[in-house]
């Protein structure tokens, strides 16, 4: 594994919390993917060489894909899959499980935190991501949840956060 000083983690939303859901063809999703690639490239320019991903559906997948794109350009980049529990994909669609397996096969390191699900396993995964990095890239819509909690933990730990593009900003009804 790499030293924390050159490690960058990610936190972000699953499709259910995104304005476009599972529709990756949506223009906003395309904008977010471009932003993620730009964020990963910026992290590389700042000296980050090791990237950690929690391997959830949605934003985590896109972050992972952005890091793999970066690694095509820079062989020294490494990618670590941080898996909360061994059966993480058990209730996912076959399409999502296949994408997960494909991405996982491209990772340099695979860290499984526990064998079976427990109430706090996702929280432990998020803490691991923060505790092993000096930069956190975040896709956050401003609402409460796991991403917000991970960002709050990173702030308490003094970890730099590269935050969400405006495509996810929540607006009050009627605006």
PDB file of C-alpha atoms in Angstrom, residues 27-154:
ATOM      1  CA  UNK A  27     -26.041  15.159 -19.894  1.00  0.00           C
ATOM      2  CA  UNK A  28     -25.564  15.949 -16.178  1.00  0.00           C
ATOM      3  CA  UNK A  29     -24.037  12.534 -15.599  1.00  0.00           C
ATOM      4  CA  UNK A  30     -21.643  13.155 -18.481  1.00  0.00           C
ATOM      5  CA  UNK A  31     -20.679  16.487 -16.905  1.00  0.00           C
ATOM      6  CA  UNK A  32     -20.066  14.784 -13.587  1.00  0.00           C
ATOM      7  CA  UNK A  33     -17.869  12.130 -15.198  1.00  0.00           C
ATOM      8  CA  UNK A  34     -15.819  14.878 -16.886  1.00  0.00           C
ATOM      9  CA  UNK A  35     -15.486  16.657 -13.541  1.00  0.00           C
ATOM     10  CA  UNK A  36     -14.337  13.431 -11.872  1.00  0.00           C
ATOM     11  CA  UNK A  37     -11.655  12.886 -14.500  1.00  0.00           C
ATOM     12  CA  UNK A  38     -10.524  16.504 -14.101  1.00  0.00           C
ATOM     13  CA  UNK A  39     -10.449  16.070 -10.304  1.00  0.00           C
ATOM     14  CA  UNK A  40      -8.374  12.897 -10.588  1.00  0.00           C
ATOM     15  CA  UNK A  41      -5.981  14.613 -13.022  1.00  0.00           C
ATOM     16  CA  UNK A  42      -5.693  17.587 -10.630  1.00  0.00           C
ATOM     17  CA  UNK A  43      -4.941  15.215  -7.745  1.00  0.00           C
ATOM     18  CA  UNK A  44      -2.223  13.594  -9.838  1.00  0.00           C
ATOM     19  CA  UNK A  45      -0.735  17.018 -10.619  1.00  0.00           C
ATOM     20  CA  UNK A  46      -0.665  17.696  -6.855  1.00  0.00           C
ATOM     21  CA  UNK A  47       1.434  14.548  -6.341  1.00  0.00           C
ATOM     22  CA  UNK A  48      -1.199  11.926  -5.533  1.00  0.00           C
ATOM     23  CA  UNK A  49      -0.333   8.515  -6.951  1.00  0.00           C
ATOM     24  CA  UNK A  50      -2.479   6.058  -4.951  1.00  0.00           C
ATOM     25  CA  UNK A  51      -6.280   6.209  -5.173  1.00  0.00           C
ATOM     26  CA  UNK A  52      -8.803   4.458  -2.924  1.00  0.00           C
ATOM     27  CA  UNK A  53     -12.377   3.655  -3.961  1.00  0.00           C
ATOM     28  CA  UNK A  54     -15.234   2.248  -1.859  1.00  0.00           C
ATOM     29  CA  UNK A  55     -16.617   0.332  -4.859  1.00  0.00           C
ATOM     30  CA  UNK A  56     -20.267   1.347  -4.467  1.00  0.00           C
ATOM     31  CA  UNK A  57     -22.588   1.731  -7.454  1.00  0.00           C
ATOM     32  CA  UNK A  58     -22.820   5.125  -9.121  1.00  0.00           C
ATOM     33  CA  UNK A  59     -20.216   7.777  -8.347  1.00  0.00           C
ATOM     34  CA  UNK A  60     -17.689   5.280  -6.951  1.00  0.00           C
ATOM     35  CA  UNK A  61     -17.753   3.361 -10.238  1.00  0.00           C
ATOM     36  CA  UNK A  62     -17.190   6.580 -12.206  1.00  0.00           C
ATOM     37  CA  UNK A  63     -14.340   7.614  -9.923  1.00  0.00           C
ATOM     38  CA  UNK A  64     -12.772   4.181 -10.373  1.00  0.00           C
ATOM     39  CA  UNK A  65     -13.087   4.501 -14.153  1.00  0.00           C
ATOM     40  CA  UNK A  66     -11.496   7.967 -14.046  1.00  0.00           C
ATOM     41  CA  UNK A  67      -8.528   6.596 -12.090  1.00  0.00           C
ATOM     42  CA  UNK A  68      -8.153   3.764 -14.597  1.00  0.00           C
ATOM     43  CA  UNK A  69      -8.086   6.374 -17.375  1.00  0.00           C
ATOM     44  CA  UNK A  70      -5.369   8.235 -15.464  1.00  0.00           C
ATOM     45  CA  UNK A  71      -3.405   5.002 -15.027  1.00  0.00           C
ATOM     46  CA  UNK A  72      -3.383   4.520 -18.826  1.00  0.00           C
ATOM     47  CA  UNK A  73      -1.394   7.771 -18.994  1.00  0.00           C
ATOM     48  CA  UNK A  74       0.731   7.239 -15.876  1.00  0.00           C
ATOM     49  CA  UNK A  75       1.757   3.668 -15.009  1.00  0.00           C
ATOM     50  CA  UNK A  76       2.877   4.581 -11.489  1.00  0.00           C
ATOM     51  CA  UNK A  77      -0.737   5.259 -10.451  1.00  0.00           C
ATOM     52  CA  UNK A  78      -2.248   2.572  -8.241  1.00  0.00           C
ATOM     53  CA  UNK A  79      -5.868   1.879  -7.364  1.00  0.00           C
ATOM     54  CA  UNK A  80      -7.150   0.214  -4.198  1.00  0.00           C
ATOM     55  CA  UNK A  81     -10.656  -1.215  -3.900  1.00  0.00           C
ATOM     56  CA  UNK A  82     -11.904  -0.822  -0.332  1.00  0.00           C
ATOM     57  CA  UNK A  83     -14.699  -3.355   0.046  1.00  0.00           C
ATOM     58  CA  UNK A  84     -16.897  -2.997   3.147  1.00  0.00           C
ATOM     59  CA  UNK A  85     -17.824  -6.711   3.264  1.00  0.00           C
ATOM     60  CA  UNK A  86     -17.378  -9.709   1.001  1.00  0.00           C
ATOM     61  CA  UNK A  87     -21.018  -9.866  -0.124  1.00  0.00           C
ATOM     62  CA  UNK A  88     -21.330  -6.196  -1.082  1.00  0.00           C
ATOM     63  CA  UNK A  89     -22.753  -7.013  -4.531  1.00  0.00           C
ATOM     64  CA  UNK A  90     -25.154  -9.805  -3.504  1.00  0.00           C
ATOM     65  CA  UNK A  91     -28.336  -7.728  -3.991  1.00  0.00           C
ATOM     66  CA  UNK A  92     -27.180  -5.795  -7.053  1.00  0.00           C
ATOM     67  CA  UNK A  93     -28.379  -6.353 -10.610  1.00  0.00           C
ATOM     68  CA  UNK A  94     -26.289  -8.657 -12.773  1.00  0.00           C
ATOM     69  CA  UNK A  95     -25.238  -5.648 -14.865  1.00  0.00           C
ATOM     70  CA  UNK A  96     -23.899  -3.819 -11.788  1.00  0.00           C
ATOM     71  CA  UNK A  97     -22.166  -6.980 -10.516  1.00  0.00           C
ATOM     72  CA  UNK A  98     -20.454  -7.436 -13.880  1.00  0.00           C
ATOM     73  CA  UNK A  99     -19.254  -3.829 -13.909  1.00  0.00           C
ATOM     74  CA  UNK A 100     -18.004  -4.242 -10.329  1.00  0.00           C
ATOM     75  CA  UNK A 101     -16.089  -7.433 -11.230  1.00  0.00           C
ATOM     76  CA  UNK A 102     -14.541  -5.745 -14.261  1.00  0.00           C
ATOM     77  CA  UNK A 103     -13.426  -2.728 -12.209  1.00  0.00           C
ATOM     78  CA  UNK A 104     -12.226  -4.888  -9.333  1.00  0.00           C
ATOM     79  CA  UNK A 105     -10.079  -6.937 -11.704  1.00  0.00           C
ATOM     80  CA  UNK A 106      -8.267  -3.723 -12.701  1.00  0.00           C
ATOM     81  CA  UNK A 107      -7.440  -2.664  -9.140  1.00  0.00           C
ATOM     82  CA  UNK A 108      -3.873  -3.045  -7.873  1.00  0.00           C
ATOM     83  CA  UNK A 109      -5.030  -3.749  -4.324  1.00  0.00           C
ATOM     84  CA  UNK A 110      -8.217  -5.188  -2.829  1.00  0.00           C
ATOM     85  CA  UNK A 111      -8.941  -4.554   0.845  1.00  0.00           C
ATOM     86  CA  UNK A 112     -12.001  -6.352   2.238  1.00  0.00           C
ATOM     87  CA  UNK A 113     -12.781  -4.995   5.695  1.00  0.00           C
ATOM     88  CA  UNK A 114     -15.019  -7.839   6.900  1.00  0.00           C
ATOM     89  CA  UNK A 115     -16.574 -11.054   5.626  1.00  0.00           C
ATOM     90  CA  UNK A 116     -20.240 -10.445   6.417  1.00  0.00           C
ATOM     91  CA  UNK A 117     -22.565  -7.471   6.545  1.00  0.00           C
ATOM     92  CA  UNK A 118     -23.066  -5.613   9.814  1.00  0.00           C
ATOM     93  CA  UNK A 119     -24.857  -2.374  10.615  1.00  0.00           C
ATOM     94  CA  UNK A 120     -21.619  -0.349  10.746  1.00  0.00           C
ATOM     95  CA  UNK A 121     -19.673  -1.842   7.852  1.00  0.00           C
ATOM     96  CA  UNK A 122     -20.268   1.026   5.397  1.00  0.00           C
ATOM     97  CA  UNK A 123     -19.310   3.530   8.096  1.00  0.00           C
ATOM     98  CA  UNK A 124     -16.084   1.559   8.729  1.00  0.00           C
ATOM     99  CA  UNK A 125     -15.333   1.571   4.996  1.00  0.00           C
ATOM    100  CA  UNK A 126     -15.808   5.349   4.848  1.00  0.00           C
ATOM    101  CA  UNK A 127     -13.523   5.877   7.860  1.00  0.00           C
ATOM    102  CA  UNK A 128     -10.882   3.668   6.228  1.00  0.00           C
ATOM    103  CA  UNK A 129     -11.042   5.787   3.077  1.00  0.00           C
ATOM    104  CA  UNK A 130     -10.430   8.969   5.089  1.00  0.00           C
ATOM    105  CA  UNK A 131      -7.833   7.470   7.449  1.00  0.00           C
ATOM    106  CA  UNK A 132      -5.673   6.293   4.548  1.00  0.00           C
ATOM    107  CA  UNK A 133      -5.634   9.477   2.451  1.00  0.00           C
ATOM    108  CA  UNK A 134      -4.504  13.089   2.463  1.00  0.00           C
ATOM    109  CA  UNK A 135      -7.131  14.195  -0.087  1.00  0.00           C
ATOM    110  CA  UNK A 136     -10.815  13.317  -0.376  1.00  0.00           C
ATOM    111  CA  UNK A 137     -12.615  13.901  -3.669  1.00  0.00           C
ATOM    112  CA  UNK A 138     -16.323  14.250  -2.929  1.00  0.00           C
ATOM    113  CA  UNK A 139     -19.492  14.243  -5.002  1.00  0.00           C
ATOM    114  CA  UNK A 140     -22.068  15.645  -2.608  1.00  0.00           C
ATOM    115  CA  UNK A 141     -25.474  17.248  -3.093  1.00  0.00           C
ATOM    116  CA  UNK A 142     -25.534  19.105   0.218  1.00  0.00           C
ATOM    117  CA  UNK A 143     -27.940  16.705   1.895  1.00  0.00           C
ATOM    118  CA  UNK A 144     -27.312  14.430   4.876  1.00  0.00           C
ATOM    119  CA  UNK A 145     -26.193  10.838   4.473  1.00  0.00           C
ATOM    120  CA  UNK A 146     -23.064   8.728   4.224  1.00  0.00           C
ATOM    121  CA  UNK A 147     -21.248  11.115   1.888  1.00  0.00           C
ATOM    122  CA  UNK A 148     -21.904  14.073   4.184  1.00  0.00           C
ATOM    123  CA  UNK A 149     -20.779  12.038   7.216  1.00  0.00           C
ATOM    124  CA  UNK A 150     -17.585  11.003   5.421  1.00  0.00           C
ATOM    125  CA  UNK A 151     -16.846  14.625   4.516  1.00  0.00           C
ATOM    126  CA  UNK A 152     -17.480  15.730   8.110  1.00  0.00           C
ATOM    127  CA  UNK A 153     -15.094  13.048   9.369  1.00  0.00           C
ATOM    128  CA  UNK A 154     -12.466  14.163   6.851  1.00  0.00           C
TER     129      UNK A 154
END
